[in-house]
Every structure is written in structure tokens, then in C-alpha cells.
JSON list of C-alpha atoms in Angstrom, two decimals:
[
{"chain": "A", "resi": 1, "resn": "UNK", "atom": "CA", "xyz": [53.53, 224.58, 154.30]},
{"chain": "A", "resi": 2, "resn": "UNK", "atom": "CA", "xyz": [55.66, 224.78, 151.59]},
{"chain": "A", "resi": 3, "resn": "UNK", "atom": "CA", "xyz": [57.16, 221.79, 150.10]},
{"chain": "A", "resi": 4, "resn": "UNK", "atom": "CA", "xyz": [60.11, 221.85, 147.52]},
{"chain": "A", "resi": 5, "resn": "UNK", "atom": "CA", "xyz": [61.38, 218.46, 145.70]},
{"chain": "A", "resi": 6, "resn": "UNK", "atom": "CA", "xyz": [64.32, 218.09, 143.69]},
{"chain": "A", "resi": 7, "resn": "UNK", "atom": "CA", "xyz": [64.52, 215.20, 140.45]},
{"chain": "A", "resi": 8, "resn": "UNK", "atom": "CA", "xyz": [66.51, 213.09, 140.21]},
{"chain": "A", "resi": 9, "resn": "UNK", "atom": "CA", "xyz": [68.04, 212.62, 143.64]},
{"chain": "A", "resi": 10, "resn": "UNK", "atom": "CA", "xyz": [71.63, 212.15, 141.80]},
{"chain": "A", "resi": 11, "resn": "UNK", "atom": "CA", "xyz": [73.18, 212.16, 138.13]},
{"chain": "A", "resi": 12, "resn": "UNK", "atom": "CA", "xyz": [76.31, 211.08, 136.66]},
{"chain": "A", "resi": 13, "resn": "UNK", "atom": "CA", "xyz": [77.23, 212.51, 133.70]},
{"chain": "A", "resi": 14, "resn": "UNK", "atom": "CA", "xyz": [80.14, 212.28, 130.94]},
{"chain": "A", "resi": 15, "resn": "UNK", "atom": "CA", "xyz": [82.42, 215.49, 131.08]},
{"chain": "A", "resi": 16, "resn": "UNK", "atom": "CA", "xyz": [80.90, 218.14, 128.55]},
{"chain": "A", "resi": 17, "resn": "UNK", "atom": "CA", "xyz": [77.00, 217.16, 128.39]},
{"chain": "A", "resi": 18, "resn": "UNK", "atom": "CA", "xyz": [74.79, 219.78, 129.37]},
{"chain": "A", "resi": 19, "resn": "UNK", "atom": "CA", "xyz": [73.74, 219.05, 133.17]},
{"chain": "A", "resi": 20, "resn": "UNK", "atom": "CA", "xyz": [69.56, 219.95, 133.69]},
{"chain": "A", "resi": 21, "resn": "UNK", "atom": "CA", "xyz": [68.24, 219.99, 137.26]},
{"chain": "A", "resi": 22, "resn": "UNK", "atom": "CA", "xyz": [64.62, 220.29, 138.44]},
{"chain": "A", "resi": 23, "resn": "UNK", "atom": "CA", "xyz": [63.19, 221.67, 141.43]},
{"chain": "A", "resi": 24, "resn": "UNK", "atom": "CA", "xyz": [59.34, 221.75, 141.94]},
{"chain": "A", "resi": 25, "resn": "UNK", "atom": "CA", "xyz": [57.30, 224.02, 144.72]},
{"chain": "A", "resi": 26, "resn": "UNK", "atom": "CA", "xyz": [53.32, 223.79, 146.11]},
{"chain": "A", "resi": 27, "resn": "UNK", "atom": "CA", "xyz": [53.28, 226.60, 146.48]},
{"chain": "A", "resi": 28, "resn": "UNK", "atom": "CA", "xyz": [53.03, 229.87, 143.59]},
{"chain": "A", "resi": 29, "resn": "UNK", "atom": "CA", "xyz": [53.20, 232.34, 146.20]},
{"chain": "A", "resi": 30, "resn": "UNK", "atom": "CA", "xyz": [56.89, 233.04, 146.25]},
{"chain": "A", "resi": 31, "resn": "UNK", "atom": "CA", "xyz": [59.45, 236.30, 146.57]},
{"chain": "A", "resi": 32, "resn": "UNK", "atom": "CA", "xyz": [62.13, 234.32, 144.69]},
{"chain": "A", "resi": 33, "resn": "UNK", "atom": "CA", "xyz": [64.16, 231.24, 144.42]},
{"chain": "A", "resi": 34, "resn": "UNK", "atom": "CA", "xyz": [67.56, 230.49, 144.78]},
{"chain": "A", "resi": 35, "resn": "UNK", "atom": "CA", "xyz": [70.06, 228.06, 143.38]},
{"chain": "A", "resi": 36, "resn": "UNK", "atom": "CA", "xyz": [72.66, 226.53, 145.81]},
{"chain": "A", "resi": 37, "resn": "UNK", "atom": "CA", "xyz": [75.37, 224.77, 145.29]},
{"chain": "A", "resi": 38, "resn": "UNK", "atom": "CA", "xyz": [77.14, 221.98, 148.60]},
{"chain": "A", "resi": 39, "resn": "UNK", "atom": "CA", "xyz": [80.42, 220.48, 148.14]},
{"chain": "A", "resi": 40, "resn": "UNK", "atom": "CA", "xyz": [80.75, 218.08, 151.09]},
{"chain": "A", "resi": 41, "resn": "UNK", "atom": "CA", "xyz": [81.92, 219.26, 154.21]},
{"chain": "A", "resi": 42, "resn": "UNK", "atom": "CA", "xyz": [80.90, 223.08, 153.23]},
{"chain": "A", "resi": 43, "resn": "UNK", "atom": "CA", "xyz": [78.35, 225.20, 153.48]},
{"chain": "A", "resi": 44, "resn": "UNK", "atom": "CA", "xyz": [76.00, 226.61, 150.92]},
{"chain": "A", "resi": 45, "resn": "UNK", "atom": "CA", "xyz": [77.32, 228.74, 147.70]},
{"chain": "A", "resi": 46, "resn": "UNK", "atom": "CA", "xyz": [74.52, 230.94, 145.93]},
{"chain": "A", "resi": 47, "resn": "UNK", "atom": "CA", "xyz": [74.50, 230.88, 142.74]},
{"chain": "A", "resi": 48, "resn": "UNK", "atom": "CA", "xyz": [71.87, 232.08, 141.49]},
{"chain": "A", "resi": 49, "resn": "UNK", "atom": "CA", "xyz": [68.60, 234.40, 142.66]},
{"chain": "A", "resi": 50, "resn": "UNK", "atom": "CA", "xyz": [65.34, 234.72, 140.23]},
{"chain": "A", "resi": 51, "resn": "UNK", "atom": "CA", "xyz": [63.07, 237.33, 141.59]},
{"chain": "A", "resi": 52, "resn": "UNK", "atom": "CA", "xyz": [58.92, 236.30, 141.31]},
{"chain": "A", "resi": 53, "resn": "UNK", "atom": "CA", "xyz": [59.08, 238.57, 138.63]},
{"chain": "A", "resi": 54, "resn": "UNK", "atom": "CA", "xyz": [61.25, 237.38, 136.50]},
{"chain": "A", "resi": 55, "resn": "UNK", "atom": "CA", "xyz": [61.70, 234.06, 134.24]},
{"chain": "A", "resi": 56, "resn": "UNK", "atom": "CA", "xyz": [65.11, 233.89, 133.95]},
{"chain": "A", "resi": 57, "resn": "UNK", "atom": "CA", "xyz": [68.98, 234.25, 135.13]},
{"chain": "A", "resi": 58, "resn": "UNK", "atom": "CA", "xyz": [72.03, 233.65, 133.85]},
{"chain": "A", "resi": 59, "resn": "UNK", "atom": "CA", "xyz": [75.89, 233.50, 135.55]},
{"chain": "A", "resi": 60, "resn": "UNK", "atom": "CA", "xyz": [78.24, 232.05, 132.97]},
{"chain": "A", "resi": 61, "resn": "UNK", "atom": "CA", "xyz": [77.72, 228.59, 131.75]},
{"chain": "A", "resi": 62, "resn": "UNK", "atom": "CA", "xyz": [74.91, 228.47, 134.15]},
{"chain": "A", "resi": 63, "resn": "UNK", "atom": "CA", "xyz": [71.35, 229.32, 133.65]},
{"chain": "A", "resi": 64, "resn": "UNK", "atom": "CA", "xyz": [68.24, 229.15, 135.51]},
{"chain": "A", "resi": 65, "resn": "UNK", "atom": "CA", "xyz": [63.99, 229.12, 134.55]},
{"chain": "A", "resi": 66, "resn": "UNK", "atom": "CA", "xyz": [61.18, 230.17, 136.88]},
{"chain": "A", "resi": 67, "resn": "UNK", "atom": "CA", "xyz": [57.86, 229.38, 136.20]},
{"chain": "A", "resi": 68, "resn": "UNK", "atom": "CA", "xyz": [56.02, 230.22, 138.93]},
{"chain": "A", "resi": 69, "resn": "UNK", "atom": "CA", "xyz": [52.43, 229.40, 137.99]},
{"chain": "A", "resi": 70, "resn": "UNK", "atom": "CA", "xyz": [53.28, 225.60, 137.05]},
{"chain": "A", "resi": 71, "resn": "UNK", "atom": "CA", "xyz": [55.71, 225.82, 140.47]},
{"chain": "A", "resi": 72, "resn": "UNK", "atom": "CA", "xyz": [58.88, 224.80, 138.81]},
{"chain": "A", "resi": 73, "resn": "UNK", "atom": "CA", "xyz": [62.36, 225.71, 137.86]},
{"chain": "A", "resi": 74, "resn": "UNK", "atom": "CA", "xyz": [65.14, 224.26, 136.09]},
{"chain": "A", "resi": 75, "resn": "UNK", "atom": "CA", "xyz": [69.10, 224.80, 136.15]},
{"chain": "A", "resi": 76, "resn": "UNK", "atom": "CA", "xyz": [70.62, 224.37, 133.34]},
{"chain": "A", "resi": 77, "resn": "UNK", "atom": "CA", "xyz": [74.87, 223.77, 133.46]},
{"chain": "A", "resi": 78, "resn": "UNK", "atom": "CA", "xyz": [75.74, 224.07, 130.19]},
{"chain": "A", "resi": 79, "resn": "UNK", "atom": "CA", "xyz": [79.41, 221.80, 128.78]},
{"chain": "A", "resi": 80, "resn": "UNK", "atom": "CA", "xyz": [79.86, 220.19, 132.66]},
{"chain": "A", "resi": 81, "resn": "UNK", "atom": "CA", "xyz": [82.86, 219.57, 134.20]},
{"chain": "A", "resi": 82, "resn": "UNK", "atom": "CA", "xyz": [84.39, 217.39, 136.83]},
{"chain": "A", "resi": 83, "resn": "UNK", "atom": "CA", "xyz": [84.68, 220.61, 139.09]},
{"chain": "A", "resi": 84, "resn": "UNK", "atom": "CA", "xyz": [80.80, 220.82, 138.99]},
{"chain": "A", "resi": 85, "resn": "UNK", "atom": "CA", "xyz": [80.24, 217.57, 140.88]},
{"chain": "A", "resi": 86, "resn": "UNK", "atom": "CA", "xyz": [78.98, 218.76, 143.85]},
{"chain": "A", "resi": 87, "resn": "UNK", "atom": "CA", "xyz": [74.93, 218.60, 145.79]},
{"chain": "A", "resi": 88, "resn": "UNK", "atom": "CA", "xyz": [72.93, 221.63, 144.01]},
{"chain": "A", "resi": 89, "resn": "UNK", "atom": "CA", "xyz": [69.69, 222.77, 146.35]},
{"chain": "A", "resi": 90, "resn": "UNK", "atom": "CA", "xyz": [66.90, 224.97, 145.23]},
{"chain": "A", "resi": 91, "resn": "UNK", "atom": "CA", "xyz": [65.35, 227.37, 147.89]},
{"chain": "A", "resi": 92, "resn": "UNK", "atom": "CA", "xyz": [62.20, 229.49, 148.08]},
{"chain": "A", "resi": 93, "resn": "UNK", "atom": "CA", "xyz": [61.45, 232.61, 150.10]},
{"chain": "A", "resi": 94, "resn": "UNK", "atom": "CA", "xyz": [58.12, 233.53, 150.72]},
{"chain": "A", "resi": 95, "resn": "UNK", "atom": "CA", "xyz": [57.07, 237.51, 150.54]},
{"chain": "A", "resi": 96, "resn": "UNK", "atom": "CA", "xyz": [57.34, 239.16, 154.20]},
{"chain": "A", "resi": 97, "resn": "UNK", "atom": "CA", "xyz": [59.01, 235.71, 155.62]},
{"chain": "A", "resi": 98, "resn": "UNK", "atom": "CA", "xyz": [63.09, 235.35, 155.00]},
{"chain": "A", "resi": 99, "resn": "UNK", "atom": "CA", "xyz": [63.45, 231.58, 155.84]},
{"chain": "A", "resi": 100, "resn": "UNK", "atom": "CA", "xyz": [63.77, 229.65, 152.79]},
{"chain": "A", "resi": 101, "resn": "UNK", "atom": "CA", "xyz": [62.38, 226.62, 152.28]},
{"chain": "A", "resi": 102, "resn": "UNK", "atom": "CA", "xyz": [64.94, 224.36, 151.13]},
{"chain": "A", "resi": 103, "resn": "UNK", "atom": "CA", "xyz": [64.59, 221.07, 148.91]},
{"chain": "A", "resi": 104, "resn": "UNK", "atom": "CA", "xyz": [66.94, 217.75, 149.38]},
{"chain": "A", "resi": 105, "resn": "UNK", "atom": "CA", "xyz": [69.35, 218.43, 146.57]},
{"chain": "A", "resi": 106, "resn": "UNK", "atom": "CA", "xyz": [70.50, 216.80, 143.13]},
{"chain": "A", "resi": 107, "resn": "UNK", "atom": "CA", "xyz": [74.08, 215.44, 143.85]},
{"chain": "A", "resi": 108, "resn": "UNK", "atom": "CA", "xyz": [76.03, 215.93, 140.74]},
{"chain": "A", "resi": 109, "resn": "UNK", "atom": "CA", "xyz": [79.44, 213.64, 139.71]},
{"chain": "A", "resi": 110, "resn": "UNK", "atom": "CA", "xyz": [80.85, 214.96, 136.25]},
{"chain": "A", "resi": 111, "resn": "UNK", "atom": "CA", "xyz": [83.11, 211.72, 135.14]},
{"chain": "A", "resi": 112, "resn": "UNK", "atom": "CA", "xyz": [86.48, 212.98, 133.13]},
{"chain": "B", "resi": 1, "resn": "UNK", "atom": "CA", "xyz": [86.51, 240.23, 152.92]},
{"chain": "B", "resi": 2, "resn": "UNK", "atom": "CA", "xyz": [86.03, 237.48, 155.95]},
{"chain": "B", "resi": 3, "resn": "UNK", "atom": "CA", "xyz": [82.94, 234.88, 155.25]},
{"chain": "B", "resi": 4, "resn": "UNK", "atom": "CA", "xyz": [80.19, 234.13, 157.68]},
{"chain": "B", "resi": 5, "resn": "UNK", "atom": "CA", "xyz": [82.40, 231.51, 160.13]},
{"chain": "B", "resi": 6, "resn": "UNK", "atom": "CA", "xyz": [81.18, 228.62, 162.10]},
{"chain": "B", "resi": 7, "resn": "UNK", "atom": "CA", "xyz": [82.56, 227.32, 165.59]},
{"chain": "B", "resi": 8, "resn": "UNK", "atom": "CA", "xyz": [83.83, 224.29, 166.39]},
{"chain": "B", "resi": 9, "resn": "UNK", "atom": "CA", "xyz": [83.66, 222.72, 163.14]},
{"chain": "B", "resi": 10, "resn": "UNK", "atom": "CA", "xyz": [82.70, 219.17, 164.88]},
{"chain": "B", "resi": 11, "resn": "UNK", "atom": "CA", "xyz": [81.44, 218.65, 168.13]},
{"chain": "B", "resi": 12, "resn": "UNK", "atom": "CA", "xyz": [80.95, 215.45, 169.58]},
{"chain": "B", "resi": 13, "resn": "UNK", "atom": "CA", "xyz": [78.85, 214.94, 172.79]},
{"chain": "B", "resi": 14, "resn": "UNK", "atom": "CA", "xyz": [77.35, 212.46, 174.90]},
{"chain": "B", "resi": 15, "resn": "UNK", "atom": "CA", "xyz": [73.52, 212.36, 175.11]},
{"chain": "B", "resi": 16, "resn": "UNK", "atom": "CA", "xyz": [72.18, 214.72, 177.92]},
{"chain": "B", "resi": 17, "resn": "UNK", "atom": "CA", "xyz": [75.26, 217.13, 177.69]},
{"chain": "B", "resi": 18, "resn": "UNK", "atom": "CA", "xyz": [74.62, 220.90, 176.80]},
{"chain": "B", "resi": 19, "resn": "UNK", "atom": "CA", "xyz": [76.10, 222.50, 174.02]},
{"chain": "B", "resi": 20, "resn": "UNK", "atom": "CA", "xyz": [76.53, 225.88, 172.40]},
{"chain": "B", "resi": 21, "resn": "UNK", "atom": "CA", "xyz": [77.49, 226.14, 168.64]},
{"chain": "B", "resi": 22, "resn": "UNK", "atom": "CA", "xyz": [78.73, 229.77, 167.72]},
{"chain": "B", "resi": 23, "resn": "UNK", "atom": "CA", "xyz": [78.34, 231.81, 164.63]},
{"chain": "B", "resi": 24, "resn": "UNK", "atom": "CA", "xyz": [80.14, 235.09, 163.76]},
{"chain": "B", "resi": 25, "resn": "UNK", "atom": "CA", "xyz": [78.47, 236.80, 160.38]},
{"chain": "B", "resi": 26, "resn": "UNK", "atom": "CA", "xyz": [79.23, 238.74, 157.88]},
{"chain": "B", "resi": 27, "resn": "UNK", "atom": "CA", "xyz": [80.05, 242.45, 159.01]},
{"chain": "B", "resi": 28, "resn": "UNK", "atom": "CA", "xyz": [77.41, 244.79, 158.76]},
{"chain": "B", "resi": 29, "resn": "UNK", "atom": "CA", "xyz": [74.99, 241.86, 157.87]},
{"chain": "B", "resi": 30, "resn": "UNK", "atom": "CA", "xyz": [71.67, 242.60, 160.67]},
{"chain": "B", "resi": 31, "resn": "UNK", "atom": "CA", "xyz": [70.28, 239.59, 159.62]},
{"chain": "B", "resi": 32, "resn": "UNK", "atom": "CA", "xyz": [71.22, 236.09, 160.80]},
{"chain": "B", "resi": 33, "resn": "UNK", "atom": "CA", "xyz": [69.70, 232.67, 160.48]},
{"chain": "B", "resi": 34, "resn": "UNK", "atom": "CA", "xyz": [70.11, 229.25, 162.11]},
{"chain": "B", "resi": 35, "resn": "UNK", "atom": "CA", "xyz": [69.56, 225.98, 159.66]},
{"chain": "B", "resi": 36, "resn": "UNK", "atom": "CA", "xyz": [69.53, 222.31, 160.64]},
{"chain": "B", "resi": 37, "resn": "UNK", "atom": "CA", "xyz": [70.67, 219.73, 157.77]},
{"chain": "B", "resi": 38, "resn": "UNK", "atom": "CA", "xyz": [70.02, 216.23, 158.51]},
{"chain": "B", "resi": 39, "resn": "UNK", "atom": "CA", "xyz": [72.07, 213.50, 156.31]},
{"chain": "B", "resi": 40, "resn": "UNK", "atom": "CA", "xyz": [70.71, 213.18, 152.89]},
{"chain": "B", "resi": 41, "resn": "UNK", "atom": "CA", "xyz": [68.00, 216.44, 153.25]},
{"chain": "B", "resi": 42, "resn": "UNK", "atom": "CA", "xyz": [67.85, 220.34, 152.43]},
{"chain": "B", "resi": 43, "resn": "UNK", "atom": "CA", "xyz": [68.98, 222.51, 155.49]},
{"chain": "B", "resi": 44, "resn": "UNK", "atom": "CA", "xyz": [65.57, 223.21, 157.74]},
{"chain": "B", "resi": 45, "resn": "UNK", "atom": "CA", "xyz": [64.69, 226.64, 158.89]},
{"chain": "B", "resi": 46, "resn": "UNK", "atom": "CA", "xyz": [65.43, 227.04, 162.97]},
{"chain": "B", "resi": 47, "resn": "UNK", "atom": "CA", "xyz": [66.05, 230.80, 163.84]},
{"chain": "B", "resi": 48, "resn": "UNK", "atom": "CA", "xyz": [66.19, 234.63, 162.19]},
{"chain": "B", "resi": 49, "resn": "UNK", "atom": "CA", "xyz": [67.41, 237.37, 164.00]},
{"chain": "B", "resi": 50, "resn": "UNK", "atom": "CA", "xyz": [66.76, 240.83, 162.86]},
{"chain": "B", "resi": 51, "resn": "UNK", "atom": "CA", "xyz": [69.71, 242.78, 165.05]},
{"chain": "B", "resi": 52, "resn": "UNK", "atom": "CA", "xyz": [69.18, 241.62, 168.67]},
{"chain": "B", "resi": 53, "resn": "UNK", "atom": "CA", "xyz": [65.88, 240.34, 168.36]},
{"chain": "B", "resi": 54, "resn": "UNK", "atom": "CA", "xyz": [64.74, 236.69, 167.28]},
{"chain": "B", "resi": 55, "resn": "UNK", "atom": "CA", "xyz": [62.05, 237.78, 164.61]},
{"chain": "B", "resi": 56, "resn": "UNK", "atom": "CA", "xyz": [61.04, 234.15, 163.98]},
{"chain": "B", "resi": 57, "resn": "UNK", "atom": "CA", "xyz": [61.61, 231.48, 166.26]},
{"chain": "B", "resi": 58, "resn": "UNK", "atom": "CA", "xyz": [59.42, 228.97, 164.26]},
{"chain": "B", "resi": 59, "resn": "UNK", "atom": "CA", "xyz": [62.05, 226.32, 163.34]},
{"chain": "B", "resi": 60, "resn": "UNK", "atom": "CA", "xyz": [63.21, 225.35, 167.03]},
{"chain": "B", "resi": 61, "resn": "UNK", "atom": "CA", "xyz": [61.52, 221.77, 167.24]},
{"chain": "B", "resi": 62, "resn": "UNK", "atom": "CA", "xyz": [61.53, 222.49, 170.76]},
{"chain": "B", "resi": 63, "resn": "UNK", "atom": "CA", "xyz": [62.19, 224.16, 173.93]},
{"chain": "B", "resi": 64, "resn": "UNK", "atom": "CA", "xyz": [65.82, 222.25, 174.52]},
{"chain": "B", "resi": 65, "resn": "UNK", "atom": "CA", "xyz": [67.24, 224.25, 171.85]},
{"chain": "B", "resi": 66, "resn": "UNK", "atom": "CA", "xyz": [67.22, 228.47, 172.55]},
{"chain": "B", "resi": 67, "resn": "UNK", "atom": "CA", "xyz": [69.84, 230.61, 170.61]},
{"chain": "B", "resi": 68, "resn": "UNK", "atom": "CA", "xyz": [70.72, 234.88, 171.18]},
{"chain": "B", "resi": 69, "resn": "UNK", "atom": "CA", "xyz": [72.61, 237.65, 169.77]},
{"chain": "B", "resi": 70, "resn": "UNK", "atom": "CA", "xyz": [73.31, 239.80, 172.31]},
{"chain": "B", "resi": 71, "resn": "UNK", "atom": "CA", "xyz": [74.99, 242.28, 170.54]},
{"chain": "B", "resi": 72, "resn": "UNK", "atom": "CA", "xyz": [73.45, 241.99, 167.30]},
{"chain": "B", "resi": 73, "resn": "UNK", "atom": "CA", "xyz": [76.67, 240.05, 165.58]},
{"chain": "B", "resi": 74, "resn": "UNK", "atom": "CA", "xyz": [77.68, 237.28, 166.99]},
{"chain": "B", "resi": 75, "resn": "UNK", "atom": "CA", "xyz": [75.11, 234.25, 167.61]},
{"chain": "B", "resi": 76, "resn": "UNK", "atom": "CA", "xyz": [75.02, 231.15, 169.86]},
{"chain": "B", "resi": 77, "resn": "UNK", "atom": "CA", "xyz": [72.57, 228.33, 169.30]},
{"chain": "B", "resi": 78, "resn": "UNK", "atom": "CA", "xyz": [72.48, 226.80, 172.43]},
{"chain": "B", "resi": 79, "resn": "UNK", "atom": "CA", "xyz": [70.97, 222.93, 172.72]},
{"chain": "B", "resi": 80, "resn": "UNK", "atom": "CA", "xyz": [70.45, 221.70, 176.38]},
{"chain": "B", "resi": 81, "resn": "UNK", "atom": "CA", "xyz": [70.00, 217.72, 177.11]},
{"chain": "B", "resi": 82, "resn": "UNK", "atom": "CA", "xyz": [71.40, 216.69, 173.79]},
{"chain": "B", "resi": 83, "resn": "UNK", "atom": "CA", "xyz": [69.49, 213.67, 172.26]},
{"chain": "B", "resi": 84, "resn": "UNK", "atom": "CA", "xyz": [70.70, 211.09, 169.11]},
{"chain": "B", "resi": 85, "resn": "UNK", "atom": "CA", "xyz": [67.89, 212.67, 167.19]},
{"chain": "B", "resi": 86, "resn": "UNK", "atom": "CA", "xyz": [70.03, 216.44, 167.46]},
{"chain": "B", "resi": 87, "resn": "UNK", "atom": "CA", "xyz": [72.67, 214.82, 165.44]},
{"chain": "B", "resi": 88, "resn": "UNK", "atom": "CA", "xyz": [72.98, 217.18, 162.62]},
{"chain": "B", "resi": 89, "resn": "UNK", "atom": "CA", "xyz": [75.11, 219.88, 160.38]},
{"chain": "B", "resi": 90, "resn": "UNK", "atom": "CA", "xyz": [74.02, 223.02, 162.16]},
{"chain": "B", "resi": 91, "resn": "UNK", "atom": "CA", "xyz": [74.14, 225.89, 159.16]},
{"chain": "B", "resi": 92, "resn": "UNK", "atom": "CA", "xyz": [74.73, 229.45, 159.73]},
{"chain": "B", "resi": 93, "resn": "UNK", "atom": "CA", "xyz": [73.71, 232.04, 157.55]},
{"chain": "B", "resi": 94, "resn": "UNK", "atom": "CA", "xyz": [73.80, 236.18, 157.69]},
{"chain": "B", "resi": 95, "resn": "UNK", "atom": "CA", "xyz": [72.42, 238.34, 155.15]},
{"chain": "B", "resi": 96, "resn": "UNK", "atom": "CA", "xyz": [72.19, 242.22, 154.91]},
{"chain": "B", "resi": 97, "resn": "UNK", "atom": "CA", "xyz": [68.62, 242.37, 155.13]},
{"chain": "B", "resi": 98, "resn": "UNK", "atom": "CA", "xyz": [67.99, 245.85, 153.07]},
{"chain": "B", "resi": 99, "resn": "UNK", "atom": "CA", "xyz": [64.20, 246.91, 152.55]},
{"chain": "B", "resi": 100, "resn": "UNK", "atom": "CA", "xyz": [62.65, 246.41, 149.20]},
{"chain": "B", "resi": 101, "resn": "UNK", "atom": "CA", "xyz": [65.38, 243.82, 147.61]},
{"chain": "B", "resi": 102, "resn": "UNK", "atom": "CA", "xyz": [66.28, 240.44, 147.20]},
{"chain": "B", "resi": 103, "resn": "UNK", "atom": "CA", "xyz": [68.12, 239.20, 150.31]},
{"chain": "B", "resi": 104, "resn": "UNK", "atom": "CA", "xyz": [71.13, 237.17, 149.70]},
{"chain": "B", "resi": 105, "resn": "UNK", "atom": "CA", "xyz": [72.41, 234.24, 152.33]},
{"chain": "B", "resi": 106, "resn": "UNK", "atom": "CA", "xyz": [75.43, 234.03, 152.71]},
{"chain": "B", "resi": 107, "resn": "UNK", "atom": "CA", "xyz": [76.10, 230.67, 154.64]},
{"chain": "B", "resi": 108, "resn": "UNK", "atom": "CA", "xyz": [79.00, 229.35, 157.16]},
{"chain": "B", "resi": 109, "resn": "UNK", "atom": "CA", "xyz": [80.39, 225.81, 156.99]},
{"chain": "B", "resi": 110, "resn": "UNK", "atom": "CA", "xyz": [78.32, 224.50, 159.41]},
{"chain": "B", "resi": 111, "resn": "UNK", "atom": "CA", "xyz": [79.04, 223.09, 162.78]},
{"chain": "B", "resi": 112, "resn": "UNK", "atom": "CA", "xyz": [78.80, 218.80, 162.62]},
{"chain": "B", "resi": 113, "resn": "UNK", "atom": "CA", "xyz": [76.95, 218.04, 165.83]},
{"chain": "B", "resi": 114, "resn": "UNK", "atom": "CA", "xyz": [77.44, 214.22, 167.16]},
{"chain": "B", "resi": 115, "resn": "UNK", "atom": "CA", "xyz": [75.29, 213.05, 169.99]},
{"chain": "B", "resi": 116, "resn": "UNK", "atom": "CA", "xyz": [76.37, 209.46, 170.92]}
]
């Protein structure tokens, strides 16, 4: 079964520092990983989607690694601001399955 | 365009009641999906539908909770003999499920389920 794990549970951060949030998977076999991001009381935003084959995407001031063989990526929110406090989740999708496999989330507070 | 919505928003219930959450998708999405996020975790895999069909049934922890989609569009998870343990935001999620690419999910709001 796959199991996904987010570090650290929650940040708080000073307005304008770069924001860097792991997410960590058993399992190398994926179709892709997605980036989600939960204010409270709402559902799920995507952000962003790296396909298996690729290492990287990029939206903005946000930017996201995939390295599969090691079973990690990384979301980087570059210059953060108070509107980016909010729970980001990592997801993976297995090939042939469509269910992700969600982790528990890095809440973020941005302090002005 | 309209958003994958999510009805009621909050539902409170007394254990043992029945209840049916409802989920109207995207348009033109075939795919829809059923999550379960308990306080503090990621959202848990309950249900897919491909059209009419539930493709994967996997997630339902057990046989009080059945969901359909009659028509292939709208969706009703339905939970009989509600227990404390079914307290839970209930996610939603449709997606257009084309062959060969990356399959976006687009999520509702989420129904808050209360058992007391």
C-alpha cells in the first residue's frame, strides 16, 4: 500500500521567505503527483501535476521537484505571502488506478 | 463555468440514522470520486465511478456505506446506521477521465458529516 508523509506537519513563516514543503512516497511506481492546496472549510485546489516522467513544474512563484527513484518531492513557494497560509497536500496516482493516495498536509501561516 | 458542488454543506445526525450526501460534477466530467477526510489527515480514497458504473469500490470501509450514479452525473453516497466513527468531511471529486493523459481532480467543498 502506498504510504505518503508530509514534513513538517506545520510552518510559520515571516512574509517574503521562500516557503519549502516535502512530501515522501514508498512507493517509485507512480503515474504522477499532485500538489494541493486546503483553505479551511474548502475543498482541494490543484496546483500543480508532475507526470513520472518528468522532474519538474512550475506555475508562477510556485515550483515543484519529483524524484521518483529516492520517492520524494518538494514545493517550493518562492517570496510567501499571508494569502498562502493555507494546508498544502501532496497526492500520488498509481498507473492504471485513478485514486490518489493522499498525505496529511503541511499547514502553512505566512505572518505580515 | 460551474465547479464540482457538494450537498448539504453540514449534516448533523444522530447515531443509527441514514444519510445520503449528494454530489453534482463537473459537466462532461465521466469520472467521479468519493474521498473521506478525517480531522487532521489527507482525504482517503472511498469510490470511482467511470459513467454509471463503480469501477473501484475499494475505499468503502464497509458495507453501511453504498453510493450510485444512476445517470452517470450526479452521485449519492449513501451511509446507513450512522456511527461516531463516520464523522468526517466527505470530498467529492470529478475529473474528465481522457485516455492516455494526466487526469486532473477537480474537487467539491465537501459535505461535514456529524454523527452525535
Amino acid at each position: 500500500k502506498q504510504e505518503v508523509t508530509q514534513i513538517p506537519a506545520a510552518l510559520s513563516v515571516p512574509e517574503g521567505e521562500n516557503l519549502v514543503l516535502n512530501c515522501s512516497f514508498t512507493d517509485s511506481a507512480i503515474y504522477n503527483l499532485q500538489w494541493f492546496r486546503q483553505d479551511p472549510g474548502k475543498g482541494l485546489t490543484s496546483l500543480l501535476l508532475i507526470q513520472s516522467s518528468q522532474r519538474e513544474q512550475t506555475s508562477g512563484r510556485l515550483n515543484a521537484s519529483l524524484d521518483k527513484s529516492s520517492g520524494r518531492s518538494t514545493l517550493y513557494i518562492a517570496a510567501s505571502q499571508p494569502g498562502d497560509s493555507a494546508t498544502y497536500l501532496c497526492a500520488v496516482e498509481k498507473p492504471n488506478d485513478y485514486k490518489l493516495s493522499f498525505g496529511a498536509g503541511t499547514t502553512v501561516t505566512v505572518r505580515a | 463555468g460551474a465547479g464540482v458542488s457538494q450537498t448539504p454543506s453540514n449534516k448533523v445526525t444522530e447515531k443509527g440514522k441514514y444519510v445520503e450526501l449528494r454530489c453534482d460534477p463537473i459537466s462532461g466530467h465521466t469520472a467521479l470520486y468519493w474521498y473521506r477526510q478525517s480531522l487532521g489527515q489527507g482525504p482517503e480514497f472511498l469510490i470511482y465511478f467511470q459513467g454509471t458504473g463503480a469501477a473501484d469500490d475499494s475505499g468503502l470501509p464497509n458495507d453501511r456505506f453504498f453510493a450510485v450514479r444512476p445517470e452517470g452525473s450526479v452521485s449519492t453516497l449513501k451511509i446507513q446506521r450512522t456511527e461516531r466513527g463516520d464523522s468526517a468531511v466527505y470530498l467529492c471529486a470529478s475529473s474528465l477521465s481522457l485516455a492516455g493523459g494526466p487526469d486532473t481532480q477537480y474537487f467539491g467543498p465537501g459535505t461535514r458529516l456529524t454523527v452525535l
